[in-house]
Amino acid sequence: MKIAIVGATGNVGKRIVDEALHRGHNVTGIARDPSKLSPRNGLTLVKGDANNPSKLSQLLVGHDVVISSIVFLDSDIALLIEAVRASGVKRYLVVGGAGSLEVAPGKLLVDQPDFPDFVKAEATKGGEYLNYLREIKDLDWTFLSPSALFTDGERTGVFRLGKDELLVGIDGKSWISYEDYAIALLDEIENPKHIQQRFTVGY
């Protein structure tokens, strides 16, 4: 497939680029400073800004899939959706957050008293992003939420998938590596099971 990744130089974006190339896809890495990524076979690096929809849409034309892997606070979902729609690409995947996952029926992780203050604004914006997507019917979107701790790790290929509830392991921890998250995202691209849905991944 031809896959465009907006925010390809971030912690998650880089792993998604690696996983997509590993599987033989053609990847366009879009970032404000694409020089942060090393050129490789199958990878086209281009400069682009998520907040400039007219230019971004031109970069997205001709792709099979668009992946958004950018900080929610640094972007405007309406502008991103405008760019995707204008490009003609129907498949749109978003690197989501964990804050909007439920820890109990009707109770979100972001609203819990021990939720870290320094990520609360970003988590809240992520929840707003998901709610915005849920009203969109003309794109085949998917929002993949990581577990509570999203960090460097190993590519194991061993993880669980869930829907709207936070996944917690038998050790009481809720986490997923960037590398295994990328596997789950590419699995969804190659074998779609969550069209116009959110799902989550964790150990």
PDB file of C-alpha atoms in Angstrom:
ATOM      1  CA  MET A   1       0.000   0.000   0.000  1.00  0.00           C
ATOM      2  CA  LYS A   2       0.913   3.664  -0.202  1.00  0.00           C
ATOM      3  CA  ILE A   3       0.783   4.989   3.355  1.00  0.00           C
ATOM      4  CA  ALA A   4       1.143   8.636   4.379  1.00  0.00           C
ATOM      5  CA  ILE A   5       2.195   9.313   7.965  1.00  0.00           C
ATOM      6  CA  VAL A   6       1.647  12.830   9.303  1.00  0.00           C
ATOM      7  CA  GLY A   7       4.007  13.348  12.222  1.00  0.00           C
ATOM      8  CA  ALA A   8       6.501  10.735  11.043  1.00  0.00           C
ATOM      9  CA  THR A   9       9.404  11.986  13.169  1.00  0.00           C
ATOM     10  CA  GLY A  10       7.767  11.605  16.586  1.00  0.00           C
ATOM     11  CA  ASN A  11       8.339   8.719  19.002  1.00  0.00           C
ATOM     12  CA  VAL A  12       5.341   6.811  17.688  1.00  0.00           C
ATOM     13  CA  GLY A  13       5.573   8.014  14.107  1.00  0.00           C
ATOM     14  CA  LYS A  14       9.099   6.670  13.684  1.00  0.00           C
ATOM     15  CA  ARG A  15       8.034   3.205  14.850  1.00  0.00           C
ATOM     16  CA  ILE A  16       5.055   3.235  12.488  1.00  0.00           C
ATOM     17  CA  VAL A  17       7.377   4.153   9.620  1.00  0.00           C
ATOM     18  CA  ASP A  18       9.689   1.263  10.584  1.00  0.00           C
ATOM     19  CA  GLU A  19       6.838  -1.242  10.818  1.00  0.00           C
ATOM     20  CA  ALA A  20       5.258  -0.176   7.524  1.00  0.00           C
ATOM     21  CA  LEU A  21       8.580  -0.418   5.683  1.00  0.00           C
ATOM     22  CA  HIS A  22       9.278  -3.774   7.340  1.00  0.00           C
ATOM     23  CA  ARG A  23       6.048  -5.050   5.782  1.00  0.00           C
ATOM     24  CA  GLY A  24       6.954  -3.770   2.327  1.00  0.00           C
ATOM     25  CA  HIS A  25       4.620  -0.774   2.103  1.00  0.00           C
ATOM     26  CA  ASN A  26       5.557   2.473   0.376  1.00  0.00           C
ATOM     27  CA  VAL A  27       5.637   5.231   2.988  1.00  0.00           C
ATOM     28  CA  THR A  28       5.461   9.004   2.731  1.00  0.00           C
ATOM     29  CA  GLY A  29       6.787  10.528   5.941  1.00  0.00           C
ATOM     30  CA  ILE A  30       5.356  14.007   6.485  1.00  0.00           C
ATOM     31  CA  ALA A  31       6.794  16.298   9.154  1.00  0.00           C
ATOM     32  CA  ARG A  32       7.747  19.908   9.790  1.00  0.00           C
ATOM     33  CA  ASP A  33      11.382  18.789   9.785  1.00  0.00           C
ATOM     34  CA  PRO A  34      11.630  15.531   7.801  1.00  0.00           C
ATOM     35  CA  SER A  35      15.442  15.601   8.054  1.00  0.00           C
ATOM     36  CA  LYS A  36      15.023  13.937  11.472  1.00  0.00           C
ATOM     37  CA  LEU A  37      14.377  10.675   9.609  1.00  0.00           C
ATOM     38  CA  SER A  38      16.998   8.793   7.615  1.00  0.00           C
ATOM     39  CA  PRO A  39      16.235   8.137   3.936  1.00  0.00           C
ATOM     40  CA  ARG A  40      15.494   4.482   3.158  1.00  0.00           C
ATOM     41  CA  ASN A  41      14.176   2.384   0.327  1.00  0.00           C
ATOM     42  CA  GLY A  42      10.404   2.729   0.174  1.00  0.00           C
ATOM     43  CA  LEU A  43      10.384   5.954   2.222  1.00  0.00           C
ATOM     44  CA  THR A  44       9.682   9.387   0.758  1.00  0.00           C
ATOM     45  CA  LEU A  45      10.291  12.291   3.134  1.00  0.00           C
ATOM     46  CA  VAL A  46       8.410  15.537   2.639  1.00  0.00           C
ATOM     47  CA  LYS A  47       7.929  18.735   4.608  1.00  0.00           C
ATOM     48  CA  GLY A  48       4.354  19.414   5.660  1.00  0.00           C
ATOM     49  CA  ASP A  49       2.288  21.033   8.386  1.00  0.00           C
ATOM     50  CA  ALA A  50      -0.944  19.589   9.781  1.00  0.00           C
ATOM     51  CA  ASN A  51      -2.258  23.131  10.233  1.00  0.00           C
ATOM     52  CA  ASN A  52      -1.946  23.968   6.524  1.00  0.00           C
ATOM     53  CA  PRO A  53      -4.744  21.849   5.032  1.00  0.00           C
ATOM     54  CA  SER A  54      -4.449  23.026   1.415  1.00  0.00           C
ATOM     55  CA  LYS A  55      -0.762  22.063   1.209  1.00  0.00           C
ATOM     56  CA  LEU A  56      -1.230  18.904   3.280  1.00  0.00           C
ATOM     57  CA  SER A  57      -4.064  17.652   1.101  1.00  0.00           C
ATOM     58  CA  GLN A  58      -1.796  17.850  -1.953  1.00  0.00           C
ATOM     59  CA  LEU A  59       0.787  15.690  -0.167  1.00  0.00           C
ATOM     60  CA  LEU A  60      -1.862  13.084   0.695  1.00  0.00           C
ATOM     61  CA  VAL A  61      -3.313  12.653  -2.813  1.00  0.00           C
ATOM     62  CA  GLY A  62      -2.774   9.187  -4.255  1.00  0.00           C
ATOM     63  CA  HIS A  63      -2.268   7.339  -0.971  1.00  0.00           C
ATOM     64  CA  ASP A  64      -4.343   4.385   0.210  1.00  0.00           C
ATOM     65  CA  VAL A  65      -4.119   5.305   3.887  1.00  0.00           C
ATOM     66  CA  VAL A  66      -3.378   8.386   5.996  1.00  0.00           C
ATOM     67  CA  ILE A  67      -2.076   8.033   9.552  1.00  0.00           C
ATOM     68  CA  SER A  68      -2.116  10.981  11.944  1.00  0.00           C
ATOM     69  CA  SER A  69       0.599  10.696  14.613  1.00  0.00           C
ATOM     70  CA  ILE A  70       0.762  14.211  16.004  1.00  0.00           C
ATOM     71  CA  VAL A  71       0.281  15.933  19.345  1.00  0.00           C
ATOM     72  CA  PHE A  72      -3.385  16.822  19.790  1.00  0.00           C
ATOM     73  CA  LEU A  73      -2.625  20.204  21.354  1.00  0.00           C
ATOM     74  CA  ASP A  74      -0.531  21.151  18.314  1.00  0.00           C
ATOM     75  CA  SER A  75      -3.233  20.385  15.783  1.00  0.00           C
ATOM     76  CA  ASP A  76      -6.781  21.214  14.770  1.00  0.00           C
ATOM     77  CA  ILE A  77      -8.868  18.167  13.935  1.00  0.00           C
ATOM     78  CA  ALA A  78     -11.154  20.154  11.662  1.00  0.00           C
ATOM     79  CA  LEU A  79      -8.167  21.210   9.528  1.00  0.00           C
ATOM     80  CA  LEU A  80      -6.807  17.663   9.431  1.00  0.00           C
ATOM     81  CA  ILE A  81     -10.145  16.216   8.358  1.00  0.00           C
ATOM     82  CA  GLU A  82     -10.462  18.969   5.746  1.00  0.00           C
ATOM     83  CA  ALA A  83      -7.077  17.963   4.304  1.00  0.00           C
ATOM     84  CA  VAL A  84      -7.906  14.245   4.261  1.00  0.00           C
ATOM     85  CA  ARG A  85     -11.269  14.833   2.604  1.00  0.00           C
ATOM     86  CA  ALA A  86      -9.757  17.135  -0.027  1.00  0.00           C
ATOM     87  CA  SER A  87      -7.117  14.522  -0.842  1.00  0.00           C
ATOM     88  CA  GLY A  88      -9.702  11.899  -1.720  1.00  0.00           C
ATOM     89  CA  VAL A  89      -8.195   9.327   0.684  1.00  0.00           C
ATOM     90  CA  LYS A  90     -10.919   7.456   2.576  1.00  0.00           C
ATOM     91  CA  ARG A  91      -8.892   5.448   5.113  1.00  0.00           C
ATOM     92  CA  TYR A  92      -7.739   7.565   8.066  1.00  0.00           C
ATOM     93  CA  LEU A  93      -6.091   6.225  11.236  1.00  0.00           C
ATOM     94  CA  VAL A  94      -5.288   8.267  14.331  1.00  0.00           C
ATOM     95  CA  VAL A  95      -2.682   7.578  16.999  1.00  0.00           C
ATOM     96  CA  GLY A  96      -4.967   8.156  19.970  1.00  0.00           C
ATOM     97  CA  GLY A  97      -4.501   8.609  23.686  1.00  0.00           C
ATOM     98  CA  ALA A  98      -5.448   6.562  26.726  1.00  0.00           C
ATOM     99  CA  GLY A  99      -7.248   9.313  28.646  1.00  0.00           C
ATOM    100  CA  SER A 100     -10.587   8.668  26.944  1.00  0.00           C
ATOM    101  CA  LEU A 101     -10.579   4.970  27.870  1.00  0.00           C
ATOM    102  CA  GLU A 102     -12.939   3.787  30.621  1.00  0.00           C
ATOM    103  CA  VAL A 103     -11.632   2.429  33.923  1.00  0.00           C
ATOM    104  CA  ALA A 104     -15.221   1.555  34.906  1.00  0.00           C
ATOM    105  CA  PRO A 105     -18.536   2.038  33.107  1.00  0.00           C
ATOM    106  CA  GLY A 106     -18.920   5.764  32.421  1.00  0.00           C
ATOM    107  CA  LYS A 107     -15.659   6.648  34.212  1.00  0.00           C
ATOM    108  CA  LEU A 108     -12.762   7.873  32.071  1.00  0.00           C
ATOM    109  CA  LEU A 109      -9.097   7.466  32.905  1.00  0.00           C
ATOM    110  CA  VAL A 110      -8.468  11.204  32.434  1.00  0.00           C
ATOM    111  CA  ASP A 111     -11.025  12.038  35.151  1.00  0.00           C
ATOM    112  CA  GLN A 112      -9.380   9.885  37.828  1.00  0.00           C
ATOM    113  CA  PRO A 113      -7.796  11.785  40.767  1.00  0.00           C
ATOM    114  CA  ASP A 114      -4.343  10.261  40.204  1.00  0.00           C
ATOM    115  CA  PHE A 115      -4.205  11.142  36.510  1.00  0.00           C
ATOM    116  CA  PRO A 116      -0.999  13.182  35.914  1.00  0.00           C
ATOM    117  CA  ASP A 117      -1.637  16.911  35.590  1.00  0.00           C
ATOM    118  CA  PHE A 118       1.121  17.435  33.032  1.00  0.00           C
ATOM    119  CA  VAL A 119      -0.657  15.328  30.388  1.00  0.00           C
ATOM    120  CA  LYS A 120      -4.242  16.202  31.286  1.00  0.00           C
ATOM    121  CA  ALA A 121      -4.682  18.921  28.656  1.00  0.00           C
ATOM    122  CA  GLU A 122      -3.351  16.660  25.904  1.00  0.00           C
ATOM    123  CA  ALA A 123      -5.523  13.744  27.089  1.00  0.00           C
ATOM    124  CA  THR A 124      -8.620  15.940  27.201  1.00  0.00           C
ATOM    125  CA  LYS A 125      -7.955  17.182  23.661  1.00  0.00           C
ATOM    126  CA  GLY A 126      -7.549  13.577  22.553  1.00  0.00           C
ATOM    127  CA  GLY A 127     -10.991  12.762  23.901  1.00  0.00           C
ATOM    128  CA  GLU A 128     -12.446  15.719  22.010  1.00  0.00           C
ATOM    129  CA  TYR A 129     -10.727  14.455  18.864  1.00  0.00           C
ATOM    130  CA  LEU A 130     -12.342  11.032  19.281  1.00  0.00           C
ATOM    131  CA  ASN A 131     -15.781  12.550  19.829  1.00  0.00           C
ATOM    132  CA  TYR A 132     -15.326  14.633  16.663  1.00  0.00           C
ATOM    133  CA  LEU A 133     -14.428  11.526  14.674  1.00  0.00           C
ATOM    134  CA  ARG A 134     -17.475   9.675  15.941  1.00  0.00           C
ATOM    135  CA  GLU A 135     -19.675  12.142  14.053  1.00  0.00           C
ATOM    136  CA  ILE A 136     -17.877  11.572  10.759  1.00  0.00           C
ATOM    137  CA  LYS A 137     -19.548   9.126   8.389  1.00  0.00           C
ATOM    138  CA  ASP A 138     -17.780   9.810   5.077  1.00  0.00           C
ATOM    139  CA  LEU A 139     -14.317   8.549   6.098  1.00  0.00           C
ATOM    140  CA  ASP A 140     -13.208   5.062   7.117  1.00  0.00           C
ATOM    141  CA  TRP A 141     -11.518   6.286  10.281  1.00  0.00           C
ATOM    142  CA  THR A 142      -9.995   4.318  13.148  1.00  0.00           C
ATOM    143  CA  PHE A 143      -8.706   5.683  16.471  1.00  0.00           C
ATOM    144  CA  LEU A 144      -6.197   3.429  18.250  1.00  0.00           C
ATOM    145  CA  SER A 145      -5.661   4.210  21.936  1.00  0.00           C
ATOM    146  CA  PRO A 146      -2.522   2.949  23.669  1.00  0.00           C
ATOM    147  CA  SER A 147      -2.534   1.778  27.270  1.00  0.00           C
ATOM    148  CA  ALA A 148      -1.870   4.188  30.148  1.00  0.00           C
ATOM    149  CA  LEU A 149       1.921   4.010  29.826  1.00  0.00           C
ATOM    150  CA  PHE A 150       3.118   4.433  26.253  1.00  0.00           C
ATOM    151  CA  THR A 151       6.887   4.124  26.014  1.00  0.00           C
ATOM    152  CA  ASP A 152      10.033   2.718  24.411  1.00  0.00           C
ATOM    153  CA  GLY A 153      10.200  -1.052  24.468  1.00  0.00           C
ATOM    154  CA  GLU A 154      10.551  -4.109  22.314  1.00  0.00           C
ATOM    155  CA  ARG A 155       8.775  -5.410  19.250  1.00  0.00           C
ATOM    156  CA  THR A 156       7.323  -8.610  20.695  1.00  0.00           C
ATOM    157  CA  GLY A 157       4.095  -9.048  18.722  1.00  0.00           C
ATOM    158  CA  VAL A 158       2.441 -10.314  21.899  1.00  0.00           C
ATOM    159  CA  PHE A 159      -0.339  -8.060  23.174  1.00  0.00           C
ATOM    160  CA  ARG A 160      -4.092  -7.829  23.701  1.00  0.00           C
ATOM    161  CA  LEU A 161      -6.704  -5.740  21.946  1.00  0.00           C
ATOM    162  CA  GLY A 162      -9.738  -4.122  23.562  1.00  0.00           C
ATOM    163  CA  LYS A 163     -12.438  -1.609  22.724  1.00  0.00           C
ATOM    164  CA  ASP A 164     -13.184   1.283  25.068  1.00  0.00           C
ATOM    165  CA  GLU A 165     -11.906  -0.061  28.389  1.00  0.00           C
ATOM    166  CA  LEU A 166      -8.368   0.437  29.685  1.00  0.00           C
ATOM    167  CA  LEU A 167      -6.375  -2.793  29.464  1.00  0.00           C
ATOM    168  CA  VAL A 168      -4.500  -3.753  32.637  1.00  0.00           C
ATOM    169  CA  GLY A 169      -2.114  -6.697  32.849  1.00  0.00           C
ATOM    170  CA  ILE A 170      -2.054  -9.363  35.569  1.00  0.00           C
ATOM    171  CA  ASP A 171       0.824  -7.419  37.130  1.00  0.00           C
ATOM    172  CA  GLY A 172      -1.490  -4.446  37.601  1.00  0.00           C
ATOM    173  CA  LYS A 173       0.291  -2.379  34.952  1.00  0.00           C
ATOM    174  CA  SER A 174      -1.304  -0.797  31.905  1.00  0.00           C
ATOM    175  CA  TRP A 175       1.266  -0.250  29.190  1.00  0.00           C
ATOM    176  CA  ILE A 176       2.320  -0.855  25.592  1.00  0.00           C
ATOM    177  CA  SER A 177       5.564  -0.231  23.726  1.00  0.00           C
ATOM    178  CA  TYR A 178       5.712   2.060  20.712  1.00  0.00           C
ATOM    179  CA  GLU A 179       6.968  -0.917  18.729  1.00  0.00           C
ATOM    180  CA  ASP A 180       4.061  -3.239  19.534  1.00  0.00           C
ATOM    181  CA  TYR A 181       1.584  -0.394  19.114  1.00  0.00           C
ATOM    182  CA  ALA A 182       2.906   0.016  15.565  1.00  0.00           C
ATOM    183  CA  ILE A 183       2.273  -3.688  14.917  1.00  0.00           C
ATOM    184  CA  ALA A 184      -1.357  -3.339  16.046  1.00  0.00           C
ATOM    185  CA  LEU A 185      -1.844  -0.270  13.855  1.00  0.00           C
ATOM    186  CA  LEU A 186      -0.392  -1.906  10.737  1.00  0.00           C
ATOM    187  CA  ASP A 187      -2.430  -5.060  11.418  1.00  0.00           C
ATOM    188  CA  GLU A 188      -5.537  -2.877  11.371  1.00  0.00           C
ATOM    189  CA  ILE A 189      -4.473  -1.263   8.097  1.00  0.00           C
ATOM    190  CA  GLU A 190      -3.881  -4.609   6.413  1.00  0.00           C
ATOM    191  CA  ASN A 191      -6.919  -6.353   7.918  1.00  0.00           C
ATOM    192  CA  PRO A 192      -9.485  -3.704   8.953  1.00  0.00           C
ATOM    193  CA  LYS A 193     -11.696  -4.715  11.867  1.00  0.00           C
ATOM    194  CA  HIS A 194     -12.435  -1.356  13.492  1.00  0.00           C
ATOM    195  CA  ILE A 195     -13.808   0.920  10.778  1.00  0.00           C
ATOM    196  CA  GLN A 196     -15.362   4.056  12.313  1.00  0.00           C
ATOM    197  CA  GLN A 197     -14.430   2.749  15.756  1.00  0.00           C
ATOM    198  CA  ARG A 198     -11.910   3.209  18.524  1.00  0.00           C
ATOM    199  CA  PHE A 199      -9.957   0.281  19.896  1.00  0.00           C
ATOM    200  CA  THR A 200      -7.038  -0.124  22.255  1.00  0.00           C
ATOM    201  CA  VAL A 201      -3.900  -2.223  22.632  1.00  0.00           C
ATOM    202  CA  GLY A 202      -1.984  -3.320  25.736  1.00  0.00           C
ATOM    203  CA  TYR A 203      -0.177  -6.167  27.459  1.00  0.00           C
TER     204      TYR A 203
END
